[in-house]
């Protein structure tokens, strides 16, 4: 998707170029360039999986839109939208997706719930993830400059079978967090139970 393309589906009230500029204004070059790579990887995964390309472009480009906001801004947004108070126990790593979607709605005028959910769930995953959400979750993990042990396996698995890629990343993230005694956000744990342990929950809780 080239910079000068015009989005056709009214998911964002402007051109691809304008959206890129709006995102770049809020992010340092390094993180903005990561967003551009996630966009391209998301488009590729979308092509492979029959997912809407404009949604993949937009969601990939904006997924880290709120990452450089202060803790005070996130706390204000959690309170403004009366979001789950448990969020206040967490920090930027969780907030920039879950709460970041609200900045996107307020400031960028993007209201498509599939796109917003792709942002909300790009760090932790979720029990239910649409194909677009899976695409963004994986694009963030395997974009070309990602360099960690197993990234080539992650790329192979994901291009072969998107859902298997989701399971792979979810497992690696759990192992990584456990290894460094980091707290596991409940949604991350629920994602693991569904996508890795393949646990079907019979009863709602
Ligand atoms: P990035 O924004 O492109 O750097 O990537 P992500 O949004 O995927 O991840 C941001 C950070 O959140 C990474 O350092 C992850 O390890 C971390 N993270 C993901 N899930 C959890 C969790 O359940 N608990 C904690 N403490 N950190 C998490
Ligand atoms: Fe992120
Ligand atoms: Fe990212």
mmCIF file of N, CA, C and O in Angstrom, residues 158-199:
data_model
loop_
_atom_site.group_PDB
_atom_site.id
_atom_site.type_symbol
_atom_site.label_atom_id
_atom_site.label_comp_id
_atom_site.label_asym_id
_atom_site.label_seq_id
_atom_site.Cartn_x
_atom_site.Cartn_y
_atom_site.Cartn_z
ATOM 1 N N UNK A 158 3.907 -18.772 11.004
ATOM 2 C CA UNK A 158 2.821 -17.803 10.806
ATOM 3 C C UNK A 158 2.383 -17.737 9.348
ATOM 4 O O UNK A 158 1.182 -17.653 9.059
ATOM 5 N N UNK A 159 3.361 -17.784 8.416
ATOM 6 C CA UNK A 159 2.977 -17.720 7.004
ATOM 7 C C UNK A 159 2.302 -19.007 6.549
ATOM 8 O O UNK A 159 1.512 -19.012 5.610
ATOM 9 N N UNK A 160 2.611 -20.101 7.238
ATOM 10 C CA UNK A 160 1.963 -21.375 6.918
ATOM 11 C C UNK A 160 0.562 -21.446 7.499
ATOM 12 O O UNK A 160 -0.371 -21.948 6.889
ATOM 13 N N UNK A 161 0.419 -20.946 8.735
ATOM 14 C CA UNK A 161 -0.840 -21.121 9.481
ATOM 15 C C UNK A 161 -0.935 -20.012 10.531
ATOM 16 O O UNK A 161 -0.270 -20.092 11.564
ATOM 17 N N UNK A 162 -1.736 -19.009 10.205
ATOM 18 C CA UNK A 162 -1.829 -17.815 11.067
ATOM 19 C C UNK A 162 -2.164 -18.170 12.512
ATOM 20 O O UNK A 162 -1.562 -17.650 13.451
ATOM 21 N N UNK A 163 -3.132 -19.072 12.698
ATOM 22 C CA UNK A 163 -3.560 -19.424 14.058
ATOM 23 C C UNK A 163 -2.436 -20.129 14.829
ATOM 24 O O UNK A 163 -2.286 -19.933 16.032
ATOM 25 N N UNK A 164 -1.637 -20.929 14.120
ATOM 26 C CA UNK A 164 -0.492 -21.582 14.767
ATOM 27 C C UNK A 164 0.540 -20.533 15.185
ATOM 28 O O UNK A 164 1.201 -20.679 16.221
ATOM 29 N N UNK A 165 0.669 -19.471 14.386
ATOM 30 C CA UNK A 165 1.553 -18.370 14.758
ATOM 31 C C UNK A 165 1.092 -17.708 16.048
ATOM 32 O O UNK A 165 1.906 -17.407 16.925
ATOM 33 N N UNK A 166 -0.212 -17.480 16.160
ATOM 34 C CA UNK A 166 -0.760 -16.871 17.388
ATOM 35 C C UNK A 166 -0.415 -17.738 18.592
ATOM 36 O O UNK A 166 0.026 -17.236 19.634
ATOM 37 N N UNK A 167 -0.593 -19.040 18.460
ATOM 38 C CA UNK A 167 -0.283 -19.959 19.570
ATOM 39 C C UNK A 167 1.206 -19.901 19.907
ATOM 40 O O UNK A 167 1.594 -19.872 21.078
ATOM 41 N N UNK A 168 2.037 -19.847 18.872
ATOM 42 C CA UNK A 168 3.495 -19.813 19.087
ATOM 43 C C UNK A 168 3.902 -18.569 19.869
ATOM 44 O O UNK A 168 4.611 -18.633 20.867
ATOM 45 N N UNK A 169 3.462 -17.400 19.386
ATOM 46 C CA UNK A 169 3.816 -16.150 20.077
ATOM 47 C C UNK A 169 3.303 -16.166 21.512
ATOM 48 O O UNK A 169 4.018 -15.760 22.446
ATOM 49 N N UNK A 170 2.072 -16.615 21.705
ATOM 50 C CA UNK A 170 1.470 -16.583 23.043
ATOM 51 C C UNK A 170 2.287 -17.425 24.011
ATOM 52 O O UNK A 170 2.563 -17.023 25.141
ATOM 53 N N UNK A 171 2.716 -18.586 23.542
ATOM 54 C CA UNK A 171 3.527 -19.452 24.392
ATOM 55 C C UNK A 171 4.880 -18.818 24.711
ATOM 56 O O UNK A 171 5.322 -18.812 25.862
ATOM 57 N N UNK A 172 5.532 -18.266 23.674
ATOM 58 C CA UNK A 172 6.853 -17.647 23.889
ATOM 59 C C UNK A 172 6.751 -16.469 24.844
ATOM 60 O O UNK A 172 7.632 -16.267 25.690
ATOM 61 N N UNK A 173 5.699 -15.670 24.719
ATOM 62 C CA UNK A 173 5.537 -14.504 25.604
ATOM 63 C C UNK A 173 5.345 -14.953 27.040
ATOM 64 O O UNK A 173 5.951 -14.389 27.967
ATOM 65 N N UNK A 174 4.536 -15.988 27.249
ATOM 66 C CA UNK A 174 4.339 -16.519 28.609
ATOM 67 C C UNK A 174 5.657 -17.017 29.187
ATOM 68 O O UNK A 174 5.985 -16.751 30.346
ATOM 69 N N UNK A 175 6.418 -17.753 28.388
ATOM 70 C CA UNK A 175 7.706 -18.279 28.858
ATOM 71 C C UNK A 175 8.655 -17.138 29.205
ATOM 72 O O UNK A 175 9.327 -17.157 30.237
ATOM 73 N N UNK A 176 8.677 -16.128 28.330
ATOM 74 C CA UNK A 176 9.556 -14.957 28.510
ATOM 75 C C UNK A 176 9.206 -14.217 29.793
ATOM 76 O O UNK A 176 10.091 -13.874 30.592
ATOM 77 N N UNK A 177 7.917 -13.995 30.028
ATOM 78 C CA UNK A 177 7.481 -13.263 31.221
ATOM 79 C C UNK A 177 7.769 -14.098 32.473
ATOM 80 O O UNK A 177 8.270 -13.573 33.481
ATOM 81 N N UNK A 178 7.459 -15.398 32.405
ATOM 82 C CA UNK A 178 7.670 -16.264 33.576
ATOM 83 C C UNK A 178 9.150 -16.308 33.937
ATOM 84 O O UNK A 178 9.525 -16.225 35.111
ATOM 85 N N UNK A 179 9.981 -16.415 32.904
ATOM 86 C CA UNK A 179 11.425 -16.512 33.137
ATOM 87 C C UNK A 179 11.966 -15.309 33.890
ATOM 88 O O UNK A 179 12.870 -15.419 34.713
ATOM 89 N N UNK A 180 11.421 -14.127 33.595
ATOM 90 C CA UNK A 180 11.938 -12.938 34.309
ATOM 91 C C UNK A 180 11.038 -12.525 35.470
ATOM 92 O O UNK A 180 11.125 -11.392 35.967
ATOM 93 N N UNK A 181 10.197 -13.466 35.938
ATOM 94 C CA UNK A 181 9.312 -13.212 37.093
ATOM 95 C C UNK A 181 8.463 -11.959 36.897
ATOM 96 O O UNK A 181 8.193 -11.231 37.849
ATOM 97 N N UNK A 182 8.043 -11.706 35.655
ATOM 98 C CA UNK A 182 7.202 -10.528 35.397
ATOM 99 C C UNK A 182 5.741 -10.879 35.667
ATOM 100 O O UNK A 182 5.333 -12.029 35.463
ATOM 101 N N UNK A 183 4.951 -9.919 36.119
ATOM 102 C CA UNK A 183 3.528 -10.202 36.345
ATOM 103 C C UNK A 183 2.805 -10.456 35.024
ATOM 104 O O UNK A 183 3.088 -9.805 34.017
ATOM 105 N N UNK A 184 1.926 -11.443 35.045
ATOM 106 C CA UNK A 184 1.175 -11.798 33.836
ATOM 107 C C UNK A 184 -0.191 -11.099 33.892
ATOM 108 O O UNK A 184 -0.961 -11.328 34.832
ATOM 109 N N UNK A 185 -0.465 -10.275 32.920
ATOM 110 C CA UNK A 185 -1.772 -9.616 32.827
ATOM 111 C C UNK A 185 -2.839 -10.684 32.580
ATOM 112 O O UNK A 185 -2.622 -11.599 31.767
ATOM 113 N N UNK A 186 -3.975 -10.612 33.281
ATOM 114 C CA UNK A 186 -4.962 -11.694 33.161
ATOM 115 C C UNK A 186 -5.350 -12.036 31.720
ATOM 116 O O UNK A 186 -5.507 -13.214 31.395
ATOM 117 N N UNK A 187 -5.472 -11.046 30.853
ATOM 118 C CA UNK A 187 -5.850 -11.341 29.465
ATOM 119 C C UNK A 187 -4.785 -12.191 28.770
ATOM 120 O O UNK A 187 -5.096 -13.031 27.914
ATOM 121 N N UNK A 188 -3.518 -11.974 29.132
ATOM 122 C CA UNK A 188 -2.430 -12.768 28.549
ATOM 123 C C UNK A 188 -2.589 -14.241 28.939
ATOM 124 O O UNK A 188 -2.416 -15.153 28.102
ATOM 125 N N UNK A 189 -2.958 -14.436 30.204
ATOM 126 C CA UNK A 189 -3.166 -15.803 30.711
ATOM 127 C C UNK A 189 -4.367 -16.468 30.029
ATOM 128 O O UNK A 189 -4.309 -17.640 29.628
ATOM 129 N N UNK A 190 -5.436 -15.711 29.863
ATOM 130 C CA UNK A 190 -6.628 -16.261 29.204
ATOM 131 C C UNK A 190 -6.332 -16.592 27.737
ATOM 132 O O UNK A 190 -6.831 -17.583 27.196
ATOM 133 N N UNK A 191 -5.490 -15.759 27.105
ATOM 134 C CA UNK A 191 -5.092 -16.033 25.715
ATOM 135 C C UNK A 191 -4.323 -17.353 25.658
ATOM 136 O O UNK A 191 -4.554 -18.191 24.776
ATOM 137 N N UNK A 192 -3.429 -17.538 26.630
ATOM 138 C CA UNK A 192 -2.663 -18.790 26.695
ATOM 139 C C UNK A 192 -3.609 -19.984 26.854
ATOM 140 O O UNK A 192 -3.481 -20.995 26.151
ATOM 141 N N UNK A 193 -4.560 -19.887 27.779
ATOM 142 C CA UNK A 193 -5.475 -21.021 28.023
ATOM 143 C C UNK A 193 -6.252 -21.398 26.761
ATOM 144 O O UNK A 193 -6.469 -22.571 26.489
ATOM 145 N N UNK A 194 -6.649 -20.390 25.994
ATOM 146 C CA UNK A 194 -7.450 -20.664 24.801
ATOM 147 C C UNK A 194 -6.591 -21.128 23.615
ATOM 148 O O UNK A 194 -6.914 -22.095 22.950
ATOM 149 N N UNK A 195 -5.485 -20.426 23.365
ATOM 150 C CA UNK A 195 -4.746 -20.634 22.117
ATOM 151 C C UNK A 195 -3.636 -21.674 22.232
ATOM 152 O O UNK A 195 -3.248 -22.293 21.245
ATOM 153 N N UNK A 196 -3.095 -21.863 23.429
ATOM 154 C CA UNK A 196 -1.999 -22.827 23.606
ATOM 155 C C UNK A 196 -2.525 -24.094 24.276
ATOM 156 O O UNK A 196 -2.369 -25.189 23.751
ATOM 157 N N UNK A 197 -3.158 -23.937 25.438
ATOM 158 C CA UNK A 197 -3.688 -25.108 26.155
ATOM 159 C C UNK A 197 -4.969 -25.616 25.499
ATOM 160 O O UNK A 197 -5.429 -26.726 25.818
ATOM 161 N N UNK A 198 -5.554 -24.813 24.583
ATOM 162 C CA UNK A 198 -6.776 -25.212 23.859
ATOM 163 C C UNK A 198 -7.903 -25.547 24.826
ATOM 164 O O UNK A 198 -8.691 -26.461 24.600
ATOM 165 N N UNK A 199 -7.943 -24.802 25.913
ATOM 166 C CA UNK A 199 -8.964 -25.032 26.937
ATOM 167 C C UNK A 199 -10.276 -24.372 26.496
ATOM 168 O O UNK A 199 -10.317 -23.177 26.221
#
